[in-house]
XYZ file of C-alpha atoms in Angstrom:
568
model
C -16.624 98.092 117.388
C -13.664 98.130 119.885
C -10.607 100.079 119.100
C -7.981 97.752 118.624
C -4.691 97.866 121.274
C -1.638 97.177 121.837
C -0.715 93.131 121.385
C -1.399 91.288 123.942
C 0.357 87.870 123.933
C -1.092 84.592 124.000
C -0.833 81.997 126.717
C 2.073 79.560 127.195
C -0.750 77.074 125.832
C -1.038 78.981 122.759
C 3.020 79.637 122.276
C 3.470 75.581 122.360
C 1.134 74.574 119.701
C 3.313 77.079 117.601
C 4.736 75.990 114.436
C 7.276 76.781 111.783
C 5.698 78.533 108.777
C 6.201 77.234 105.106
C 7.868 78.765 102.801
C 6.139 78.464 99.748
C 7.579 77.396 95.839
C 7.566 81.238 94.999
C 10.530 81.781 91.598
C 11.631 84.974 93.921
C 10.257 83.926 97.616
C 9.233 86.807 99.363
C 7.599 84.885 102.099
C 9.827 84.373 104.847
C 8.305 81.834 107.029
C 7.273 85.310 109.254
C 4.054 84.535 111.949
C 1.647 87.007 112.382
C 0.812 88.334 115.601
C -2.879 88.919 116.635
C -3.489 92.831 116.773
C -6.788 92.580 118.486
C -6.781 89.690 121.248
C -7.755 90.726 124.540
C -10.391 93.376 122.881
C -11.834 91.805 120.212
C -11.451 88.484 121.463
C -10.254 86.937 124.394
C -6.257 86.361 125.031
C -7.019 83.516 126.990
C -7.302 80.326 124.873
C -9.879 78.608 127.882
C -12.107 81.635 128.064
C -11.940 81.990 124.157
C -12.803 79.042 123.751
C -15.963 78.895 126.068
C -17.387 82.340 124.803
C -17.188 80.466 121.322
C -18.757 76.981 122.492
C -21.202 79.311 124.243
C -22.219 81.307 121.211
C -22.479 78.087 118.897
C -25.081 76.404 121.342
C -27.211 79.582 121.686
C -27.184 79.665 117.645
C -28.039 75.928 117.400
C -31.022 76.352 120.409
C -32.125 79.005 118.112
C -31.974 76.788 114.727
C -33.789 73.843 116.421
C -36.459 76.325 118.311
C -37.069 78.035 114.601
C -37.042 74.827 112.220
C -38.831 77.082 109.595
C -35.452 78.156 108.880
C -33.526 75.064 108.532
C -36.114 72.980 106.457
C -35.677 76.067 104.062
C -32.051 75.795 103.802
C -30.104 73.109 101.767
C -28.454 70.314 103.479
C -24.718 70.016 103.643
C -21.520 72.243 104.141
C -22.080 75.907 102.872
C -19.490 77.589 99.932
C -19.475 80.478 101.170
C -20.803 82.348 103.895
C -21.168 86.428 104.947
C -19.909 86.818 109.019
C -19.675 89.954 110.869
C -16.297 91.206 112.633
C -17.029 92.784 115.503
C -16.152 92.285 119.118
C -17.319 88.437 119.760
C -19.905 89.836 122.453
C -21.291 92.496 120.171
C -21.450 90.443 117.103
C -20.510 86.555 118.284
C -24.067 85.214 118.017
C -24.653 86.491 113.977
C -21.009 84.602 113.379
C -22.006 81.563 115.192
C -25.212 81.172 113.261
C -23.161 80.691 109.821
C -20.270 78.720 111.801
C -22.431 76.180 113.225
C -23.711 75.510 109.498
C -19.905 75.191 108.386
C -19.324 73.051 111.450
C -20.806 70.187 108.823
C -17.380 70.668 107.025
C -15.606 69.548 109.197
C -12.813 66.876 108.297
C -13.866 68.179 104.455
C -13.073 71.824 104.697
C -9.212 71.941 104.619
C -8.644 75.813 103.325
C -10.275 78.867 104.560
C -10.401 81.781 102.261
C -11.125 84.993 104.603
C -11.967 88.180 102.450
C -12.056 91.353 104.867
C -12.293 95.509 104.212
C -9.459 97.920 105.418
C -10.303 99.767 108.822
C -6.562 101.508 108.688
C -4.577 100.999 105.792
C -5.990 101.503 102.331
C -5.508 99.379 99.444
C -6.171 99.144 95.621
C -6.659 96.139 94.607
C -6.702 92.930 97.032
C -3.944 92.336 99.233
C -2.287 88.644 100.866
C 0.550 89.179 103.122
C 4.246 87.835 103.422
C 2.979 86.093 106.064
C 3.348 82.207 106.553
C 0.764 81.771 109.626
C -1.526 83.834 111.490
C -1.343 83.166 115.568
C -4.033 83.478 117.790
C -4.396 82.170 121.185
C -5.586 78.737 119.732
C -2.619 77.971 118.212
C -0.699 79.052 114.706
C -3.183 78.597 111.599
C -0.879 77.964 108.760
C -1.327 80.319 105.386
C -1.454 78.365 101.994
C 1.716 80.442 100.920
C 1.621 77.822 97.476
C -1.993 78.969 96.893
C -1.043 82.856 96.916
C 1.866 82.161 94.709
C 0.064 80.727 92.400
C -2.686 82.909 92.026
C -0.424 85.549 91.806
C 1.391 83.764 89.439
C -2.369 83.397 87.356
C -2.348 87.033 87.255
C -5.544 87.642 88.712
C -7.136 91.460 88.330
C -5.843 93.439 91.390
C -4.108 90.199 93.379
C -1.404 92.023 95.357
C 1.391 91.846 98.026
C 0.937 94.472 100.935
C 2.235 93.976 104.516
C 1.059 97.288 105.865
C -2.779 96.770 105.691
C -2.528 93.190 107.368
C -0.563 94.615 110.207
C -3.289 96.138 112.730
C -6.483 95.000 110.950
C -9.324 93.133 112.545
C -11.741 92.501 110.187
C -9.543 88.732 108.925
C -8.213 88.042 112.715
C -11.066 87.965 114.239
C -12.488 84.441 112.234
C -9.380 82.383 112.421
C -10.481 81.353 115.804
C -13.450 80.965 114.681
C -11.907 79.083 112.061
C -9.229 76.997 114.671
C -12.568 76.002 116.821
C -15.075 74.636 114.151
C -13.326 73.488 111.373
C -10.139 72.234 113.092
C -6.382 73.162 113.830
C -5.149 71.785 110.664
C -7.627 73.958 108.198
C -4.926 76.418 106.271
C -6.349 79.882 105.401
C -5.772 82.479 103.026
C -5.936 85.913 104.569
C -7.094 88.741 101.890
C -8.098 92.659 102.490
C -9.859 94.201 99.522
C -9.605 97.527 98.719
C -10.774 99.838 96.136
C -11.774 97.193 93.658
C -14.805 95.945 91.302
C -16.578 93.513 91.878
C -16.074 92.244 88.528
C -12.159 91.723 89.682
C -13.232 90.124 93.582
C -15.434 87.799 91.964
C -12.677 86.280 89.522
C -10.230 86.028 92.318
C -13.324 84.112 94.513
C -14.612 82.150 91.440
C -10.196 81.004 91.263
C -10.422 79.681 94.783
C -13.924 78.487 94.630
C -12.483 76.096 92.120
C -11.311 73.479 95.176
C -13.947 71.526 96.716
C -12.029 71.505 100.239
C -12.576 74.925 100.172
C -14.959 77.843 101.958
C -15.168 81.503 101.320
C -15.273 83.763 104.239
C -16.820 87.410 103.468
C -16.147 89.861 106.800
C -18.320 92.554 107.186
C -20.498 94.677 109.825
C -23.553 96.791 108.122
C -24.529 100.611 109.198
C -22.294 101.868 112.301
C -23.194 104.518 114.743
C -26.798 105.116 113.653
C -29.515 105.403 116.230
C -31.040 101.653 117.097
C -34.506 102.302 115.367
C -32.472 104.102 112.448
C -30.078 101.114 112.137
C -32.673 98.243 112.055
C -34.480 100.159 108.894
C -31.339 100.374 107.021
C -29.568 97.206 107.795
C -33.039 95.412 107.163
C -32.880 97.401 103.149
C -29.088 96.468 103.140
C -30.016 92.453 104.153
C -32.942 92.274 101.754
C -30.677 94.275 98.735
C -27.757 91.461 99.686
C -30.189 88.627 99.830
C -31.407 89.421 96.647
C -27.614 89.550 94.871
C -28.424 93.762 94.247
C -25.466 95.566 92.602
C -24.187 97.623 94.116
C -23.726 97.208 98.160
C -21.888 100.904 99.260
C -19.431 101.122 102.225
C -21.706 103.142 103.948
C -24.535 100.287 104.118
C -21.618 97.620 105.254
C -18.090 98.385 105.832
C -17.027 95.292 103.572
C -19.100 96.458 100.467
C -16.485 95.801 98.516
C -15.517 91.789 99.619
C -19.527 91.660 99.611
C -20.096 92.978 95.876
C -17.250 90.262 94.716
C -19.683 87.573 96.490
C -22.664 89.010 95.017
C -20.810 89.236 91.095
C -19.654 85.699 91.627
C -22.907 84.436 92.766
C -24.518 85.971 89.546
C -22.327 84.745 87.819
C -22.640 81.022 89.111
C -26.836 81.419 89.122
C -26.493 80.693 93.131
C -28.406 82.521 95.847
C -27.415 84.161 98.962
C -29.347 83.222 101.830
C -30.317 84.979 104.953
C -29.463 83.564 108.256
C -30.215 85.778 111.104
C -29.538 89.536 111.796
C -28.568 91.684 115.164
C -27.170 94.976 116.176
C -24.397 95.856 118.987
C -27.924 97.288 121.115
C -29.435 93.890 121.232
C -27.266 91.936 123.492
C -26.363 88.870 121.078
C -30.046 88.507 120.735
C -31.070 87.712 116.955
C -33.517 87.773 114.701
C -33.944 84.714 112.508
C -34.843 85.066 108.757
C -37.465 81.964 109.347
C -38.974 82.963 105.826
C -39.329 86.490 105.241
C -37.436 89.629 104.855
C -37.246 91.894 106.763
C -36.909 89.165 109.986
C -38.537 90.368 112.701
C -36.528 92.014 115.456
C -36.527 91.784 119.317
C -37.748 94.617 120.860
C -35.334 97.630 121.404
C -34.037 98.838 124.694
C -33.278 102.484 123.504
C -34.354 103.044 120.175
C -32.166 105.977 120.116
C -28.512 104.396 120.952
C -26.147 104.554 118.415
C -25.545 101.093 117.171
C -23.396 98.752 114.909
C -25.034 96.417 112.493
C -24.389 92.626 111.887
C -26.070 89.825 109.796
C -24.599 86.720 108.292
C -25.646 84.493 105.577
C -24.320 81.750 103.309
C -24.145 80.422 100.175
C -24.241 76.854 99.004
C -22.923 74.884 95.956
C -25.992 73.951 93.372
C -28.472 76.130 95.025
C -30.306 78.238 92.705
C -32.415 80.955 93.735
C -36.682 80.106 93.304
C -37.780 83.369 95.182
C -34.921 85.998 93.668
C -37.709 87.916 92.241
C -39.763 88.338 95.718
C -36.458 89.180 97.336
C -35.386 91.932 95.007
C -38.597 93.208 95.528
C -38.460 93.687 99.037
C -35.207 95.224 98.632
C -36.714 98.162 96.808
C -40.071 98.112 98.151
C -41.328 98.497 94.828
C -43.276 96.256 92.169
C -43.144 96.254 88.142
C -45.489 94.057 87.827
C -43.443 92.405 85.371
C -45.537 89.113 85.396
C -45.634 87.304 81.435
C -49.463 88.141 81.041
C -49.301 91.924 81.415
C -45.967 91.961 79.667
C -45.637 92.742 76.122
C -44.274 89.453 74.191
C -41.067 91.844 73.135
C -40.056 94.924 74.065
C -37.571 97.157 73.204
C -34.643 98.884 75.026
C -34.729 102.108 76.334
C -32.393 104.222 74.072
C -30.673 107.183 75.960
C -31.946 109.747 73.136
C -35.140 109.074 73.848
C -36.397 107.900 70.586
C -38.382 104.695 72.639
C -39.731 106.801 75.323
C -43.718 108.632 74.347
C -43.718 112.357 75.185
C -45.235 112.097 78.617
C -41.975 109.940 79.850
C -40.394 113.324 81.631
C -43.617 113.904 83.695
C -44.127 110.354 84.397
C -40.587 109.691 85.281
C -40.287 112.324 87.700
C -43.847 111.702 89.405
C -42.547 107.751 89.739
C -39.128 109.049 91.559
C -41.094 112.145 93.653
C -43.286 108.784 94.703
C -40.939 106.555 95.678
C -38.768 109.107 97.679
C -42.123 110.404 99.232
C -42.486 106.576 100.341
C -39.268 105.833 101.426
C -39.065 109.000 103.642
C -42.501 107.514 105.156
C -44.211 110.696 103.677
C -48.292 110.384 102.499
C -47.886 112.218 98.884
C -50.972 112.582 96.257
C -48.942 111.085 93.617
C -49.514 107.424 92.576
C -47.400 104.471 93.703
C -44.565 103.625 91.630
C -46.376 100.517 91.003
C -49.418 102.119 89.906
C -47.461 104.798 87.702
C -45.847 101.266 85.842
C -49.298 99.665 85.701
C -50.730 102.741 83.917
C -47.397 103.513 81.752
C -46.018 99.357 80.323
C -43.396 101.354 78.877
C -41.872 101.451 82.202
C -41.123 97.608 82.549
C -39.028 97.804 79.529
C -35.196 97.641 80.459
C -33.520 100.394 81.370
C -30.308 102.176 83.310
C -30.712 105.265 84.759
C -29.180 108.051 87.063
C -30.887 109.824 89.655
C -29.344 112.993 90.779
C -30.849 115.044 94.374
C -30.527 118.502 94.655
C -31.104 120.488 97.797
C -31.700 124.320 97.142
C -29.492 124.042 94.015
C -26.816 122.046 95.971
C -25.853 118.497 95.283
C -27.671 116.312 97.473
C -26.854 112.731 96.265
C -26.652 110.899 93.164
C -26.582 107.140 92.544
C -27.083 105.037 89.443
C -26.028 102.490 86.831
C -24.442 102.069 83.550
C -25.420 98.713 82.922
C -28.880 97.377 82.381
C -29.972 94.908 84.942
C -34.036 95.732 85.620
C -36.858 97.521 84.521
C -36.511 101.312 84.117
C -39.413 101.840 85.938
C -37.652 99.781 88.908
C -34.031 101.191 88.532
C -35.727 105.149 88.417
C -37.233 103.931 91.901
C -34.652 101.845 93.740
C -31.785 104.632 92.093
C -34.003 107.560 93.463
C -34.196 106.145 97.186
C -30.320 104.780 97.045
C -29.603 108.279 96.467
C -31.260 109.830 99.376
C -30.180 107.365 101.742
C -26.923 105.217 100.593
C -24.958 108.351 98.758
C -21.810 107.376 101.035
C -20.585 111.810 100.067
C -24.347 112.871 102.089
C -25.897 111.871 105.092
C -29.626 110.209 104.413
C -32.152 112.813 103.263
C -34.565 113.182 106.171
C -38.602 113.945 106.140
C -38.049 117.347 106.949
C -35.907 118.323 103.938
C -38.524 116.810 101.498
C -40.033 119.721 100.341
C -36.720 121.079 99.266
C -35.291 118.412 97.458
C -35.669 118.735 93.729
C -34.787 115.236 91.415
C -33.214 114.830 87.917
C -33.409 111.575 86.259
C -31.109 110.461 83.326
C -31.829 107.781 81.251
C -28.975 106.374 79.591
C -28.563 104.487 76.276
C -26.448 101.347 75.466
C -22.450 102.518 76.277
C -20.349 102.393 73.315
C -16.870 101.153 72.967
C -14.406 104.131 72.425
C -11.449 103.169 69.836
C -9.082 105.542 70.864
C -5.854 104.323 71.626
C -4.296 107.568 73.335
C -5.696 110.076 76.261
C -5.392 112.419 73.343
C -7.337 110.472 70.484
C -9.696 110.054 73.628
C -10.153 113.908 74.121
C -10.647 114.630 70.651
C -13.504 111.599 69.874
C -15.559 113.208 72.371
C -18.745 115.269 71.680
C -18.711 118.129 74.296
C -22.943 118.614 76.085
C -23.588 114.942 74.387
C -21.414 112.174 75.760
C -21.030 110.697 78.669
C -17.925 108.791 79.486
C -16.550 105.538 81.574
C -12.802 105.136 81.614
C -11.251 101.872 83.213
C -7.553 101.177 83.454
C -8.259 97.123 84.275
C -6.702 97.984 87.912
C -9.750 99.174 90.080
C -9.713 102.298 88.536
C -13.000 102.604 87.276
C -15.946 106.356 86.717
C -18.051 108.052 84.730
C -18.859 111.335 84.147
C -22.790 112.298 82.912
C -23.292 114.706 79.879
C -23.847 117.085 82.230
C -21.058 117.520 83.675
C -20.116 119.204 80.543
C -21.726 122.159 81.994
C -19.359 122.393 84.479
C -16.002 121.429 82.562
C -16.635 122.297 78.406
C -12.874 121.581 77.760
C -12.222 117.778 76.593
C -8.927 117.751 78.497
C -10.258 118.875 82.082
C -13.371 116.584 81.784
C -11.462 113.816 81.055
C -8.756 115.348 83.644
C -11.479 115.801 86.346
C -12.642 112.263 85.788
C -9.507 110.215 85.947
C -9.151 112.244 89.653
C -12.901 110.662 90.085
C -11.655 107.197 89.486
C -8.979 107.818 91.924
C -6.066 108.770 89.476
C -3.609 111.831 88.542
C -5.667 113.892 86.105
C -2.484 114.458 84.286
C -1.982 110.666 83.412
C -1.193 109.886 79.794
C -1.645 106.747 78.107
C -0.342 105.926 74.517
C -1.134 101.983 74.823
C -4.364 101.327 74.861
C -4.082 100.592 78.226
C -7.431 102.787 79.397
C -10.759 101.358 78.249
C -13.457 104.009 77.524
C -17.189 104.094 76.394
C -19.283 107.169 75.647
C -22.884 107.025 76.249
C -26.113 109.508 75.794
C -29.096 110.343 77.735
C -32.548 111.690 78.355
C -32.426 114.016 80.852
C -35.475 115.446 83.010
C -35.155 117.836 85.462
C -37.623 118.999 88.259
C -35.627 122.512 88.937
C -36.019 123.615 85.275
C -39.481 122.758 84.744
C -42.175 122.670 87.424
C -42.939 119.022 88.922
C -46.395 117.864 87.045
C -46.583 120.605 84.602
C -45.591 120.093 80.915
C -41.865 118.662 80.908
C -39.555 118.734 78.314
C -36.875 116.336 77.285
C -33.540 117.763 77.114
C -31.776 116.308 75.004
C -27.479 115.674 75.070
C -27.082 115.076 71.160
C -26.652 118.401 70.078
């Protein structure tokens, strides 16, 4: 929220409780014992340690008045110390009362919790991968938190995808500092942390780093992250509530544009999969409402106080946590209400096995263009709050089964011929029916390239929807046996170097690049590479992949549509 400024230094209070760092069993040390200074105290936070420490005690009793005033909400959560838990990292009196709501639940821990794991974005100095620092303590005016040097040796030592050493983005960043007071105050001066900033990274690689830490029972996970910044209030509230109910429901993928630590948040989310657990809503506010929040007492999207100036731009916040042996028993209603859309999915209607979709199509009756497009034209129409003749996605899927089988697809926006967003998957994780919908809407509004698609722009938006069949392993060892495997108009290709570097390219795209060496060149640049980069090793993973394509701008919505197909 605040733009960080120069240092300020702690009190004399603060400068006696300091202590010597540890140097950690590293084969070639390259921690030094160095203390970090706080960047942000005295904007963020207060420099004082008295007055920091009342705004905190002051924010933890407002979030337990509003616990005990809203039982609903505690008799639905589990009992004991939370795992994990999602805080916000914005100026304490913009976004203090979402934190406290998930600190007063880790208060439980403490005694128990001896290591804090803090997972934050980068405001000011990318990364690739995710970075710990040389440091050996963080100070803040509390006191020096110590840094569990051994711990980052040895994961570094465990080789885990993307664990690095970088200095730079720790220097100035905000989104870590700002919960080791938190962190001092509730859990104790003797907690150690481990300070992370993730980068461009998968959430495949986050959540093996979390799941190595999650390992120790003395241990919580810390996720820092704000939601939508700078939209107007009544804007804001809309998205953030999609973004809470999408996160609540362990949706893949969260975007930086829908919460600045997307990336920290989709490692929660894989690991959480992963472990069967579920992420639970606490309470939700934005920089507009005053520390004011809105409970999630049992339903999604929590009801909000009411707004000052609906049109003041605004920063989101929300926090949640995550608990040890808690499986999910409403996942399904969740999900649901993160796409505003139904499949209707329930055993009865369902057939007792059905197939795939299959990207050429062969699985999908004749009418599946027209059908397709009228379920995406329906659930943009709805999303942009616009009354449209065409039936409800969940009425298209109750007239058409075919749609609950499971499916991945791409949707692709155009705006008078010009790219207007595109979003989709590669991996099967829903019905087709619900991934055409959900894809169609992420695409008009979370595209992080676009602004959101407005009302007045629907009658010029045209929609393409790919559906894509099972990727396929590619055996090429070399960029060039790569190039030469390919079928130019008919595949579509992933490449993944194991390091964060990770795209795909549609068939389409042939269109636009026919040679095998600039498609390939044009996508390495996508995945954030040199497009000249070589590889002889088998050090690149690739998979090709086909689809169905169906296209609004080349034949007229509800008329006769034709597939056009990518294998020839």
């Amino acid at each position: 929220m605040t733009t960080p400024q120069e240092h300020t230094p702690g009190s004399e209070a603060a400068a006696e409780t300091k202590q010597e760092a540890h140097i950690p069993r590293c084969v070639t040390p390259i921690w030094q014992g160095a203390t970090r200074k706080p960047a942000v105290a005295g904007t963020f936070y207060p420099a004082d340690p008295d007055a920091l420490r009342r705004l905190i005690d002051r924010q933890l009793a407002y979030a337990h008045t509003m616990l005990e005033h809203h039982h609903t909400l505690l008799e639905r959560l589990p009992q004991g110390t939370p795992k994990a838990v999602i805080v916000p990292h914005a100026g304490y009196v913009y976004s203090g009362t979402t934190a406290a709501l998930a600190y007063s639940l880790l208060a439980r821990g403490r005694g128990s919790i001896r290591r804090a794991v803090i997972i934050g974005p980068t405001h000011r100095v990318p990364v690739r991968g995710t970075a710990c620092c040389t440091a050996g303590a963080f100070q803040t005016p509390l006191g020096v938190a110590q840094v569990d040097t051994d711990a980052e040796c040895d994961a570094l030592h465990a080789q885990l995808p993307g664990f690095i050493v970088n200095d730079d983005t720790h220097e100035r960043e905000h989104a870590v500092e700002v919960h080791v007071p938190w962190i001092q105050h509730v859990l104790g001066p003797h907690v150690t942390i481990i300070a992370l900033n993730a980068g461009d990274t998968t959430p495949h690689d986050l959540s093996a780093i979390i799941d190595y830490f999650w390992a120790d029972r003395a241990t919580v996970i810390i996720i820092s992250s704000d939601l939508s910044h700078y939209h107007p209030e009544h804007l804001a509230r809309r998205l953030d509530d999609d973004t809470i109910a999408r996160i609540s429901a362990s949706t893949l993928p969260i975007v930086p544009a829908q919460a600045c630590g997307a990336y920290p948040i989709n490692g929660l989310i894989a690991c959480c999969r992963h472990r069967g657990l579920a992420i639970r809503p606490l309470g939700c506010a934005t920089s507009g409402d005053r520390g004011v929040l809105a409970l999630a007492d049992g339903s999604l999207p929590m009801r909000r106080p009411d707004t000052t100036d609906p049109d003041q731009a605004v920063v989101g916040y929300a926090s949640w946590a995550v608990w040890d042996d808690d499986y999910p028993t409403d996942h399904q209603s969740a999900e649901h209400a993160a796409s505003a859309f139904s499949t209707s999915r329930e055993s009865e209607h369902a057939p007792a096995a059905v197939p795939s979709v299959d990207g050429c199509g062969k699985d999908l009756p004749q009418e599946a263009g027209e059908v397709i497009l009228g379920l995406a034209r329906a659930a943009l129409a709805r999303h942009l709050g616009i009354d449209a003749d065409e039936p409800s996605a969940m009425e298209t899927t109750r007239l058409h089964p075919w749609l609950r089988r499971d499916g991945a697809s791409f949707v692709t926006l155009r705006e008078h011929g010009e790219l207007r967003g595109c979003i989709g998957s590669l991996e099967v994780t829903r019905s087709l029916g619900e991934d055409v919908a959900c894809h169609c809407v992420d695409a008009a509004s979370r595209d992080p390239r676009f602004r959101p698609v407005e009302p007045w722009e629907y009658p010029a938006i045209s929609i393409e929807v790919s559906v894509l069949s099972t990727p396929r392993m590619c055996e090429a060892a070399s960029r060039r046996q790569l190039e030469a495997s390919l079928q130019p108009y008919r595949d579509g290709l992933v490449i993944d170097d194991g390091h964060g570097h990770r795209a795909t390219f549609l068939p389409q795209v042939w269109q636009q690049l026919p040679n095998p060496h600039d498609f390939v060149g044009h996508l390495l640049v996508k995945a954030g590479l040199d497009r000249e980069t070589d590889w002889q090793d088998s050090r690149f993973a690739a998979w090709t992949y086909t689809v169905s394509a169906y296209d609004e701008m080349h034949t007229p919505y509800r008329r006769s549509t034709q597939e056009r197909s990518h294998h020839a």
